[in-house]
Coordinates of C-alpha atoms in Angstrom, one line a residue:
M386 CA 0.0 0.0 0.0
T387 CA 1.2 3.5 -0.8
N388 CA 0.0 6.2 1.5
G389 CA 1.0 9.1 -0.6
S390 CA 3.0 10.9 2.1
E391 CA 6.3 11.0 0.3
T392 CA 7.3 14.3 -1.3
Y393 CA 6.4 14.6 -5.0
D394 CA 9.9 15.5 -6.3
K395 CA 11.5 12.4 -4.8
R396 CA 8.9 10.1 -6.1
Y397 CA 8.1 11.5 -9.5
P398 CA 11.0 13.5 -11.2
I399 CA 10.2 14.9 -14.6
W400 CA 12.1 12.2 -16.5
D401 CA 10.2 9.5 -14.7
N402 CA 6.9 11.2 -15.5
Y403 CA 7.7 11.2 -19.2
R404 CA 8.8 7.6 -19.0
Y405 CA 5.4 6.8 -17.5
V406 CA 3.5 8.9 -20.1
F407 CA 5.4 7.4 -23.1
R408 CA 5.0 3.8 -21.8
A409 CA 1.3 4.4 -21.5
L410 CA 1.2 6.1 -24.9
G411 CA 2.9 3.0 -26.5
R412 CA 0.5 0.7 -24.6
E413 CA -2.7 2.5 -25.6
E414 CA -1.9 3.9 -29.1
G415 CA 0.9 1.6 -30.4
A416 CA 4.4 2.4 -31.8
G417 CA 2.8 4.3 -34.7
A418 CA 2.1 7.2 -32.4
F419 CA 5.8 7.8 -31.9
A420 CA 6.5 7.6 -35.6
I421 CA 3.8 10.3 -36.3
C422 CA 5.1 12.5 -33.5
A423 CA 8.7 12.2 -34.6
G424 CA 7.7 12.9 -38.3
D425 CA 5.8 16.0 -37.1
T426 CA 8.9 17.2 -35.2
L427 CA 11.2 16.7 -38.1
C428 CA 8.9 18.5 -40.6
S429 CA 8.3 21.3 -38.0
V430 CA 12.0 21.9 -37.8
L431 CA 12.8 21.8 -41.5
L432 CA 9.7 23.8 -42.7
P433 CA 10.6 27.1 -41.0
F434 CA 14.2 26.8 -42.2
L435 CA 13.0 26.3 -45.8
E436 CA 10.7 29.3 -45.4
A437 CA 13.5 31.5 -44.0
A438 CA 15.8 30.5 -46.9
L439 CA 13.2 31.1 -49.6
A440 CA 14.2 34.8 -50.2
G441 CA 17.9 33.9 -50.3
A442 CA 17.3 31.0 -52.6
L443 CA 15.2 33.0 -55.1
S444 CA 17.8 35.8 -55.1
A445 CA 20.6 33.3 -55.7
C446 CA 18.6 31.9 -58.7
L447 CA 18.2 35.4 -60.1
I448 CA 21.9 36.4 -59.9
S449 CA 23.1 32.9 -61.0
G450 CA 23.3 33.9 -64.6
R451 CA 21.2 31.0 -65.8
A452 CA 18.6 31.2 -68.5
P453 CA 15.2 32.5 -67.4
W454 CA 13.5 29.2 -68.0
A455 CA 16.1 27.5 -65.7
V456 CA 15.6 30.1 -63.0
M457 CA 11.8 29.6 -63.2
L458 CA 12.2 25.8 -63.0
M459 CA 14.5 26.1 -60.0
A460 CA 12.1 28.5 -58.3
A461 CA 9.1 26.3 -59.0
G462 CA 10.9 23.2 -57.7
Y463 CA 11.8 25.0 -54.5
V464 CA 8.2 26.3 -54.0
A465 CA 6.9 22.7 -54.7
L466 CA 9.2 21.3 -52.1
L467 CA 8.1 24.0 -49.6
Q468 CA 4.4 23.3 -50.3
T469 CA 5.0 19.5 -50.0
M470 CA 6.6 20.0 -46.7
R471 CA 3.8 22.2 -45.5
F472 CA 1.2 19.6 -46.5
C473 CA 3.1 16.8 -44.7
Q474 CA 3.7 18.9 -41.6
G475 CA 0.0 20.0 -41.5
N476 CA -1.3 16.5 -41.8
L477 CA 1.2 15.0 -39.3
R478 CA 0.3 17.7 -36.8
M479 CA -3.4 17.0 -37.2
L480 CA -2.7 13.2 -36.7
R481 CA -0.5 14.0 -33.7
N482 CA -3.2 16.1 -32.0
K483 CA -5.8 13.4 -32.7
I484 CA -3.6 10.7 -31.2
M485 CA -3.0 12.8 -28.1
F486 CA -6.7 13.4 -27.6
I487 CA -7.6 9.7 -28.0
F488 CA -4.7 8.9 -25.6
R489 CA -6.2 11.2 -22.9
I490 CA -9.6 9.5 -23.4
D491 CA -8.1 6.0 -23.2
M492 CA -6.2 7.0 -20.0
G493 CA -9.6 7.9 -18.6
K494 CA -10.5 4.2 -18.6
E495 CA -7.5 3.5 -16.3
F496 CA -8.5 6.3 -14.0
D497 CA -12.1 5.2 -13.8
R498 CA -11.1 1.6 -13.2
K499 CA -8.9 2.7 -10.3
T500 CA -11.7 4.8 -8.9
L501 CA -14.2 1.9 -9.0
E502 CA -11.9 -0.9 -7.8
M503 CA -9.8 0.8 -5.1
D504 CA -10.7 0.3 -1.5
G505 CA -13.6 2.5 -0.5
Q506 CA -12.1 3.7 2.8
S507 CA -9.1 5.3 1.0
L508 CA -11.4 6.9 -1.7
E509 CA -13.9 8.3 0.9
S510 CA -11.2 9.8 3.1
A511 CA -10.5 13.6 3.0
Q512 CA -7.1 12.8 1.6
G513 CA -8.5 10.4 -1.0
R514 CA -11.1 12.8 -2.3
K515 CA -8.5 15.6 -2.6
K516 CA -6.2 13.2 -4.5
W517 CA -9.0 12.0 -6.7
E518 CA -10.1 15.6 -7.6
A519 CA -6.5 16.5 -8.5
A520 CA -6.1 13.4 -10.6
R521 CA -9.4 14.1 -12.4
R522 CA -8.1 17.5 -13.5
N523 CA -5.2 15.8 -15.2
L524 CA -7.7 14.0 -17.6
Y525 CA -10.9 16.1 -17.7
S526 CA -9.8 19.7 -17.9
G527 CA -9.7 19.9 -21.7
N528 CA -7.2 19.5 -24.5
G529 CA -4.9 22.3 -23.2
S530 CA -4.4 21.0 -19.7
G531 CA -3.2 17.8 -18.1
I532 CA -1.8 14.6 -19.6
E533 CA -2.7 15.5 -23.2
A534 CA -1.0 18.8 -23.1
Y535 CA 1.9 17.3 -21.1
A536 CA 2.6 14.8 -23.9
K537 CA 2.1 17.4 -26.7
N538 CA 4.3 20.0 -25.0
F539 CA 7.2 17.5 -24.9
W540 CA 7.2 17.2 -28.7
D541 CA 6.7 21.0 -29.0
M542 CA 9.8 21.5 -26.7
L543 CA 11.7 19.0 -28.8
T544 CA 10.7 20.8 -32.0
N545 CA 11.7 24.2 -30.8
L546 CA 14.9 22.9 -29.3
G547 CA 15.8 21.2 -32.6
G548 CA 15.1 24.5 -34.5
L549 CA 17.3 26.4 -32.1
V550 CA 20.1 23.9 -32.5
V551 CA 19.9 24.1 -36.3
Y552 CA 19.8 27.9 -36.4
S553 CA 22.5 28.1 -33.8
L554 CA 24.8 26.0 -35.9
I555 CA 24.2 28.1 -39.0
V556 CA 24.7 31.4 -37.1
G557 CA 27.7 30.1 -35.1
A558 CA 29.5 29.0 -38.3
E559 CA 29.4 32.6 -39.5
S560 CA 30.0 34.4 -36.3
P561 CA 30.4 33.1 -32.7
V562 CA 29.9 36.6 -31.4
L563 CA 26.5 36.9 -33.1
L564 CA 25.6 33.5 -31.7
A565 CA 26.6 34.7 -28.2
V566 CA 24.3 37.7 -28.5
L567 CA 21.3 35.6 -29.6
V568 CA 21.9 33.0 -26.8
G569 CA 22.4 35.6 -24.2
Q570 CA 19.1 37.3 -25.0
T571 CA 17.5 33.8 -25.0
L572 CA 18.8 33.0 -21.5
L573 CA 17.6 36.4 -20.1
V574 CA 14.2 36.0 -21.6
T575 CA 14.0 32.5 -20.2
A576 CA 14.9 33.7 -16.7
F577 CA 12.2 36.4 -16.8
H578 CA 9.5 34.0 -18.0
F579 CA 10.4 31.4 -15.4
L580 CA 10.1 34.0 -12.6
A581 CA 6.7 35.0 -14.0
A582 CA 5.6 31.3 -14.3
R583 CA 6.7 30.5 -10.7
R584 CA 4.7 33.4 -9.4
A585 CA 1.7 32.2 -11.4
F586 CA 2.0 28.6 -10.4
G587 CA 1.9 29.7 -6.7
M588 CA -1.6 30.9 -7.3
E589 CA -3.0 27.9 -9.1
D590 CA -4.2 26.1 -5.9
E591 CA -6.0 29.1 -4.7
I592 CA -7.6 29.6 -8.1
E593 CA -8.8 26.0 -8.2
E594 CA -10.2 26.3 -4.7
K595 CA -12.2 29.3 -5.8
W596 CA -13.4 27.5 -8.9
K597 CA -14.5 24.6 -6.7
G598 CA -16.6 27.1 -4.6
F599 CA -18.1 28.6 -7.7
R600 CA -19.0 25.2 -9.1
Y601 CA -20.7 24.3 -5.8
L602 CA -22.8 27.5 -5.8
R603 CA -23.8 27.0 -9.5
R604 CA -24.7 23.3 -8.9
E605 CA -26.8 24.1 -5.8
S606 CA -28.6 26.9 -7.5
I607 CA -30.1 24.7 -10.2
L608 CA -30.8 21.5 -8.2
S609 CA -34.6 21.0 -8.3
G610 CA -34.7 20.0 -4.6
N611 CA -33.3 23.4 -3.6
G612 CA -35.6 25.5 -5.8
K613 CA -38.4 25.7 -3.1
D614 CA -36.1 27.1 -0.4
I615 CA -34.3 29.5 -2.8
R616 CA -37.6 31.0 -3.9
M617 CA -39.5 30.9 -0.6
Y618 CA -36.7 32.5 1.4
G619 CA -35.5 34.9 -1.3
M620 CA -32.0 33.4 -1.6
A621 CA -31.5 34.3 -5.3
K622 CA -29.6 37.5 -4.5
W623 CA -27.5 35.6 -1.9
F624 CA -26.5 33.1 -4.5
V625 CA -25.8 35.7 -7.2
G626 CA -23.7 37.7 -4.7
G627 CA -21.8 34.7 -3.7
M628 CA -21.0 33.7 -7.3
R629 CA -20.0 37.3 -8.1
S630 CA -17.7 37.5 -5.1
V631 CA -16.0 34.2 -6.0
I632 CA -15.6 35.2 -9.7
G633 CA -14.2 38.6 -8.6
R634 CA -11.5 36.8 -6.6
I635 CA -10.7 34.4 -9.4
C636 CA -10.3 37.4 -11.9
S637 CA -8.1 39.2 -9.4
L638 CA -5.8 36.2 -9.1
I639 CA -5.7 35.7 -12.9
D640 CA -4.9 39.4 -13.4
R641 CA -2.0 39.0 -11.0
Q642 CA -0.8 36.1 -13.0
E643 CA -1.1 37.9 -16.3
N644 CA 0.6 41.0 -14.9
G645 CA 3.7 38.9 -14.3
Y646 CA 3.7 37.5 -17.8
M647 CA 3.1 41.0 -19.2
A648 CA 6.1 42.4 -17.3
A649 CA 8.2 39.5 -18.7
G650 CA 6.9 40.2 -22.2
M651 CA 7.8 43.8 -22.0
L652 CA 11.3 43.0 -21.0
N653 CA 11.4 40.5 -23.8
H654 CA 10.4 43.1 -26.3
L655 CA 13.0 45.5 -25.0
L656 CA 15.7 42.9 -25.2
T657 CA 14.5 41.9 -28.7
F658 CA 14.9 45.5 -29.8
V659 CA 18.4 45.7 -28.5
R660 CA 19.3 42.3 -30.1
S661 CA 17.8 43.3 -33.4
A662 CA 19.7 46.6 -33.5
V663 CA 23.0 44.7 -32.8
V664 CA 22.4 41.8 -35.1
Y665 CA 21.0 43.7 -38.1
G666 CA 23.6 46.3 -37.7
W667 CA 26.3 43.7 -37.8
L668 CA 24.7 42.0 -40.9
I669 CA 24.5 45.4 -42.8
R670 CA 28.1 46.2 -41.9
E671 CA 29.3 42.8 -43.1
M672 CA 27.4 43.1 -46.4
S673 CA 28.7 46.7 -46.9
L674 CA 32.2 45.4 -46.5
G675 CA 31.6 42.7 -49.1
K676 CA 31.9 39.9 -46.7
L677 CA 28.3 38.7 -47.3
T678 CA 26.5 38.2 -50.6
L679 CA 22.9 39.2 -51.0
P680 CA 21.5 35.6 -50.8
V681 CA 23.5 34.9 -47.6
F682 CA 22.4 38.2 -46.2
L683 CA 18.8 37.4 -46.8
L684 CA 19.3 33.9 -45.4
Y685 CA 20.7 35.3 -42.2
V686 CA 17.9 37.9 -41.9
G687 CA 15.4 35.0 -42.1
I688 CA 17.4 32.9 -39.6
V689 CA 17.7 35.8 -37.0
A690 CA 13.9 36.5 -37.3
G691 CA 13.1 32.8 -36.9
F692 CA 15.5 32.5 -33.9
E693 CA 13.1 34.5 -31.8
A694 CA 10.2 32.3 -32.8
W695 CA 12.1 29.2 -31.7
V696 CA 13.0 30.9 -28.4
R697 CA 9.4 31.9 -27.8
G698 CA 8.1 28.5 -28.7
L699 CA 10.6 26.8 -26.5
L700 CA 9.7 29.0 -23.6
D701 CA 5.9 28.4 -24.1
A702 CA 6.5 24.6 -24.2
V703 CA 8.7 24.6 -21.0
I704 CA 6.2 26.8 -19.2
E705 CA 3.3 24.5 -20.2
I706 CA 5.3 21.5 -19.1
S707 CA 5.9 23.1 -15.7
K708 CA 2.3 24.0 -15.4
N709 CA 1.1 20.5 -16.2
E710 CA 3.8 18.7 -14.2
K711 CA 1.8 19.2 -11.0
L712 CA -1.3 17.6 -12.6
M713 CA 0.8 14.6 -13.7
I714 CA 2.3 14.2 -10.3
S715 CA -1.2 14.4 -8.7
Y716 CA -2.5 11.8 -11.2
R717 CA 0.3 9.3 -10.4
D718 CA 0.0 10.0 -6.7
F719 CA -3.7 9.0 -6.8
M720 CA -3.0 5.9 -9.0
D721 CA -0.5 4.8 -6.3
F722 CA -2.8 5.6 -3.4
G723 CA -4.9 3.1 -1.5
Q724 CA -4.7 -0.6 -1.1
V725 CA -4.0 -2.9 -4.0
E726 CA -4.7 -6.6 -3.6
E727 CA -2.0 -9.0 -4.8
G728 CA -2.7 -12.7 -4.4
K729 CA -4.7 -12.5 -1.2
P730 CA -6.7 -15.7 -0.4
S731 CA -10.4 -16.2 -0.4
P732 CA -12.6 -16.9 2.7
Q733 CA -12.5 -20.6 3.6
K734 CA -16.2 -21.1 4.0
R735 CA -17.5 -19.4 0.9
G736 CA -21.2 -19.4 0.4
S737 CA -22.2 -20.5 4.0
A738 CA -23.3 -18.6 7.0
H739 CA -20.3 -17.0 8.6
E740 CA -19.1 -16.2 12.1
I741 CA -17.8 -12.7 12.5
R742 CA -15.6 -11.8 15.5
L743 CA -14.3 -8.4 16.5
E744 CA -11.3 -8.1 18.9
H745 CA -10.6 -4.7 20.5
V746 CA -11.7 -2.8 17.3
T747 CA -11.3 0.9 17.3
F748 CA -12.1 3.2 14.3
R749 CA -11.4 6.9 13.7
Y750 CA -12.1 8.7 10.4
D751 CA -9.3 10.3 8.6
G752 CA -8.7 13.8 10.0
S753 CA -11.0 13.3 13.0
E754 CA -9.7 13.8 16.6
E755 CA -12.2 11.4 18.1
D756 CA -12.8 7.6 17.8
I757 CA -16.2 6.7 16.3
L758 CA -15.9 3.1 17.6
Q759 CA -14.0 2.4 20.8
D760 CA -12.5 -1.0 21.8
L761 CA -15.3 -3.2 20.5
N762 CA -15.3 -6.9 21.3
L763 CA -18.1 -8.8 19.6
T764 CA -18.9 -12.3 18.2
I765 CA -21.7 -12.7 15.7
R766 CA -22.6 -16.4 15.4
A767 CA -23.2 -18.1 12.1
G768 CA -26.9 -18.0 11.3
E769 CA -27.7 -15.6 14.1
R770 CA -30.3 -12.8 13.9
L771 CA -28.6 -9.7 15.3
A772 CA -30.0 -6.3 15.8
L773 CA -27.9 -3.1 16.2
V774 CA -30.0 -0.3 17.7
G775 CA -29.4 3.0 19.3
R776 CA -29.7 6.7 18.7
N777 CA -28.5 8.4 15.5
G778 CA -24.7 8.9 15.5
A779 CA -24.0 5.9 17.8
G780 CA -21.7 4.4 15.2
K781 CA -24.0 1.7 13.8
T782 CA -23.4 2.4 10.1
T783 CA -19.6 2.7 10.6
L784 CA -19.6 -0.7 12.4
I785 CA -21.5 -2.2 9.4
K786 CA -18.9 -0.9 7.0
L787 CA -16.2 -2.5 9.1
L788 CA -18.1 -5.8 9.4
C789 CA -18.4 -6.2 5.6
G790 CA -14.8 -5.1 4.8
L791 CA -15.5 -1.6 3.4
Y792 CA -13.4 0.0 6.1
R793 CA -10.3 -1.2 8.0
P794 CA -10.1 -0.9 11.8
T795 CA -7.8 1.9 13.1
S796 CA -6.7 -0.7 15.6
G797 CA -7.8 -4.2 16.5
K798 CA -8.8 -7.1 14.2
I799 CA -11.9 -8.5 12.6
F800 CA -12.1 -12.2 11.8
L801 CA -14.3 -14.1 9.3
D802 CA -14.6 -17.7 10.5
G803 CA -11.2 -17.3 12.3
Q804 CA -9.4 -15.6 9.3
D805 CA -8.2 -12.1 9.7
M806 CA -10.3 -10.1 7.2
Q807 CA -7.5 -7.9 6.2
S808 CA -5.5 -10.9 5.0
L809 CA -8.4 -11.9 2.6
S810 CA -9.2 -10.7 -0.9
Q811 CA -11.6 -7.8 -0.4
R812 CA -13.4 -8.7 -3.6
E813 CA -14.0 -12.2 -2.4
V814 CA -15.1 -10.9 1.0
F815 CA -17.7 -8.7 -0.6
R816 CA -19.2 -11.7 -2.3
E817 CA -20.2 -13.0 1.1
F818 CA -22.3 -9.9 2.0
A819 CA -25.5 -8.4 0.8
V820 CA -26.0 -5.0 2.3
V821 CA -29.0 -2.7 2.0
F822 CA -27.9 0.8 3.1
Q823 CA -29.9 3.7 4.4
E824 CA -29.8 5.7 1.1
V825 CA -31.9 3.5 -1.2
F826 CA -31.5 4.6 -4.9
A827 CA -31.5 3.1 -8.3
F828 CA -28.7 3.5 -10.9
S829 CA -30.0 4.9 -14.2
F830 CA -29.7 1.5 -15.9
P831 CA -32.4 -1.1 -16.7
L832 CA -34.3 -2.4 -13.7
S833 CA -33.0 -5.9 -14.4
E834 CA -29.4 -4.6 -14.1
N835 CA -30.2 -2.8 -10.8
V836 CA -31.3 -6.2 -9.4
S837 CA -28.7 -8.6 -10.9
C838 CA -25.8 -6.1 -11.0
V839 CA -24.7 -7.6 -14.3
R840 CA -25.1 -6.4 -17.9
E841 CA -28.6 -7.0 -19.3
G842 CA -28.8 -10.4 -21.0
E843 CA -26.2 -12.0 -18.6
E844 CA -28.7 -12.4 -15.7
D845 CA -30.6 -15.5 -14.7
R846 CA -34.1 -14.6 -15.8
K847 CA -35.9 -17.2 -13.7
R848 CA -34.0 -16.1 -10.6
L849 CA -34.7 -12.5 -11.4
Q850 CA -38.4 -13.1 -11.6
K851 CA -38.4 -15.1 -8.4
C852 CA -36.6 -12.4 -6.4
L853 CA -38.9 -9.7 -7.8
E854 CA -41.9 -11.8 -6.8
E855 CA -40.6 -12.4 -3.3
A856 CA -39.9 -8.7 -2.9
G857 CA -43.5 -7.9 -3.9
L858 CA -42.4 -5.9 -7.0
W859 CA -43.2 -8.3 -9.9
Q860 CA -46.7 -7.0 -10.7
R861 CA -45.3 -3.4 -10.8
V862 CA -42.5 -4.5 -13.1
Q863 CA -45.0 -6.2 -15.5
A864 CA -46.8 -2.9 -15.8
L865 CA -43.7 -1.0 -16.9
P866 CA -43.3 0.0 -20.6
R867 CA -40.4 -2.5 -21.2
K868 CA -41.0 -4.6 -18.1
A869 CA -37.7 -5.6 -16.5
S870 CA -35.7 -3.9 -19.3
T871 CA -37.2 -0.5 -18.4
S872 CA -34.6 2.1 -17.4
M873 CA -34.7 3.6 -14.0
N874 CA -34.8 7.5 -14.0
R875 CA -34.2 9.6 -17.1
D876 CA -30.5 10.3 -17.0
M877 CA -29.7 7.7 -19.6
D878 CA -33.1 7.1 -21.2
E879 CA -35.9 9.6 -21.7
E880 CA -38.4 6.8 -21.3
G881 CA -37.1 5.8 -17.9
V882 CA -39.3 5.6 -14.9
T883 CA -38.9 6.7 -11.2
L884 CA -40.1 4.3 -8.5
S885 CA -41.7 5.5 -5.3
G886 CA -39.9 5.2 -2.0
G887 CA -41.7 2.0 -1.0
E888 CA -41.0 0.4 -4.4
M889 CA -37.3 1.4 -4.1
Q890 CA -37.1 -0.5 -0.8
K891 CA -38.6 -3.6 -2.6
L892 CA -36.1 -3.2 -5.4
M893 CA -33.2 -3.2 -2.9
L894 CA -34.7 -6.3 -1.2
A895 CA -34.8 -8.0 -4.6
R896 CA -31.2 -7.1 -5.2
A897 CA -30.1 -8.6 -1.9
L898 CA -32.2 -11.7 -2.6
Y899 CA -30.6 -12.1 -6.1
K900 CA -27.1 -11.9 -4.7
D901 CA -27.9 -14.8 -2.3
A902 CA -25.0 -13.9 -0.1
P903 CA -24.6 -15.8 3.2
V904 CA -24.6 -12.6 5.3
V905 CA -27.4 -10.1 4.9
I906 CA -27.2 -6.6 6.5
L907 CA -30.0 -4.1 6.5
D908 CA -28.8 -0.6 7.5
E909 CA -32.1 1.3 8.2
P910 CA -33.3 1.1 4.6
T911 CA -36.8 1.7 5.9
A912 CA -36.1 4.7 8.1
A913 CA -38.6 6.8 6.1
L914 CA -41.4 4.5 7.1
D915 CA -43.5 4.8 10.2
P916 CA -42.4 2.4 13.0
I917 CA -45.2 -0.1 12.4
A918 CA -44.5 -0.3 8.6
E919 CA -40.8 -0.6 9.3
G920 CA -41.3 -3.5 11.7
E921 CA -43.5 -5.3 9.2
M922 CA -40.9 -4.8 6.5
Y923 CA -38.1 -6.1 8.7
E924 CA -40.1 -9.2 9.6
K925 CA -40.7 -9.7 5.8
Y926 CA -36.9 -9.5 5.2
D927 CA -36.4 -12.0 8.1
R928 CA -38.8 -14.6 6.6
M929 CA -36.9 -14.5 3.3
I930 CA -33.4 -15.0 4.6
R931 CA -34.0 -17.8 7.2
D932 CA -30.8 -19.7 6.5
K933 CA -28.4 -16.8 6.6
T934 CA -26.5 -14.7 9.1
A935 CA -28.6 -11.5 9.3
I936 CA -27.9 -8.1 10.9
F937 CA -30.7 -5.5 11.3
I938 CA -30.0 -1.9 12.1
S939 CA -32.5 0.6 13.4
H940 CA -32.7 3.6 15.8
R941 CA -36.3 2.4 16.5
L942 CA -36.1 -0.2 19.1
S943 CA -39.5 -1.8 18.3
S944 CA -38.6 -2.8 14.8
T945 CA -36.1 -5.6 15.8
R946 CA -37.8 -7.3 18.7
F947 CA -37.9 -10.6 16.7
C948 CA -34.1 -10.9 16.6
D949 CA -32.1 -13.5 18.6
R950 CA -29.9 -10.8 20.1
I951 CA -30.1 -7.0 20.4
L952 CA -27.0 -4.8 20.8
F953 CA -27.7 -1.3 22.1
M954 CA -25.0 1.2 21.1
E955 CA -24.1 4.6 22.5
Q956 CA -21.1 6.8 21.5
G957 CA -19.3 4.0 19.7
R958 CA -19.6 1.4 22.4
I959 CA -22.0 -1.6 23.0
V960 CA -23.5 -0.7 26.3
Q961 CA -26.2 -3.5 26.5
E962 CA -26.9 -6.8 24.8
G963 CA -29.6 -9.5 25.0
S964 CA -33.1 -10.3 23.9
H965 CA -35.8 -7.6 24.0
E966 CA -37.4 -9.1 27.1
S967 CA -34.1 -9.4 29.0
L968 CA -33.1 -5.9 28.1
M969 CA -36.5 -4.6 29.3
R970 CA -36.0 -6.5 32.6
Q971 CA -32.5 -5.0 33.0
G972 CA -33.7 -1.5 32.7
G973 CA -31.1 1.1 31.7
A974 CA -30.6 2.9 28.4
Y975 CA -32.4 0.4 26.2
A976 CA -35.6 0.2 28.4
E977 CA -35.6 4.0 28.9
L978 CA -35.4 4.8 25.2
F979 CA -37.9 2.0 24.3
T980 CA -40.4 3.4 26.8
L981 CA -39.9 6.9 25.5
Q982 CA -40.4 5.9 21.9
A983 CA -43.4 3.8 22.7
R984 CA -45.0 6.7 24.5
Y985 CA -44.3 9.0 21.6
Y986 CA -45.7 6.6 19.0
R987 CA -48.9 6.0 21.1
K988 CA -49.4 9.7 21.4
D989 CA -48.8 10.2 17.7
K990 CA -51.3 7.4 16.9
E991 CA -54.0 8.9 19.2
E992 CA -53.6 12.3 17.6

């Protein structure tokens, strides 16, 4: 497991990032991608040189003393070569950009797979969400940012560096002093731009935080569920004011970034003016002394003018690489974050009712200063009906996530039939549990996929029908437009349907029945029902899963009286356990809360 605590520079130097990117590029797009990029680089270096030499070549033809038809033929051949090079470079650049775009999209599959398959505890932690968001920006911030730009900028840097080398060799062969002037100006301009870029990079995190706040305000302002409160309480001006304030701060930060680049640009123009005066003055002097012919003079004029373009291109490429380096580091940091299973064994008693034992289990959420669960010792017998009850916030849901392997204890151990759960394959452990959580919802896929959790057509149709019938949902499904193939909601299908709250609970029951796992956990999925309806629903669940280990969770004590054993939780501890009758005889917290709830429900019923 990699915890992501090491410093970025030690773990991901720039050469290693490009090794990672190019290995992935070869894997996803094949060796042909490198051939196209290399061809584009070669053409991009040669084309400006041919364009710069055009005036000199034509003048050389005119003063060569050849016949007019020969001069015309030579000029036409040169222009044809130039146009051919432009055609090749244009098409290769188009193909290169297309490959880089597809590469970014293909890398998204790797990122999505990591998101879906990594352990939930790492992903849900504050650190995990921050790393995920930073990694997402590397792939989904557009063509000009992240891994796509990072790969393209390398080839852009190589192109401009190649052009500078070619032009430097040509200039240096004629005059080392002239080359020193050009290189000196290049180094000064580079230093100014790097200072501006460093200043701008220091503001990127704050800008992203402000954008995050703006996206939150914009999202909340259009959610249908928020519309009632926004209009009833006149919150429109508050939202608009909040968005304006955030945008104002973003614009202020961007202005500060641009001011730095503007200052560097002004210095660049000043140095360019000085350089041009020196260089062109030297060229005119050399030509006046007869040391340069007209064609050579025109060639050097084009070379000197092109030198600045190569410098500017190289600076832009290096700045963009530096800007996207952080996104690449963040992406790799996320990809190395969390637990990765490698050859872990499966549970020994797969498919049968399990015994679960907790020994001195303590759990604390990432970044929290308090333990949610404290030194729990508990044995859940195979085939037992267990109830977890208590007030909201007692730690019941957290305990369930530990029991089924979604979370790992901060300290202590959890055993599944005597095997340490952390030593087992998490994926295989999940196969042994069917959990219905508090928040019941359907994915916007066909109903059959929501129940079977496999692609439509791969499910067992008879088993699907049986589970829907046992859950009391079969008749409703038969009345749907496409029966079990009907899509839930309308996110993916305009003809989708939305089930009622009670129907959703039945759908979740059907899913749990279809999985047929040996351990079934119900984490208050019926909390929206009244106590009587909830109790009836739990008893219905109980009748359908007789041969399994079952755990029922509720903050209503009357709903789980049928269970073999009841655990009453307070502040992360099990303070009482026993049957309902024994707990009522004992008195204490359970009896007090049960009596209070019973009085409230009787009063509510009378009213």
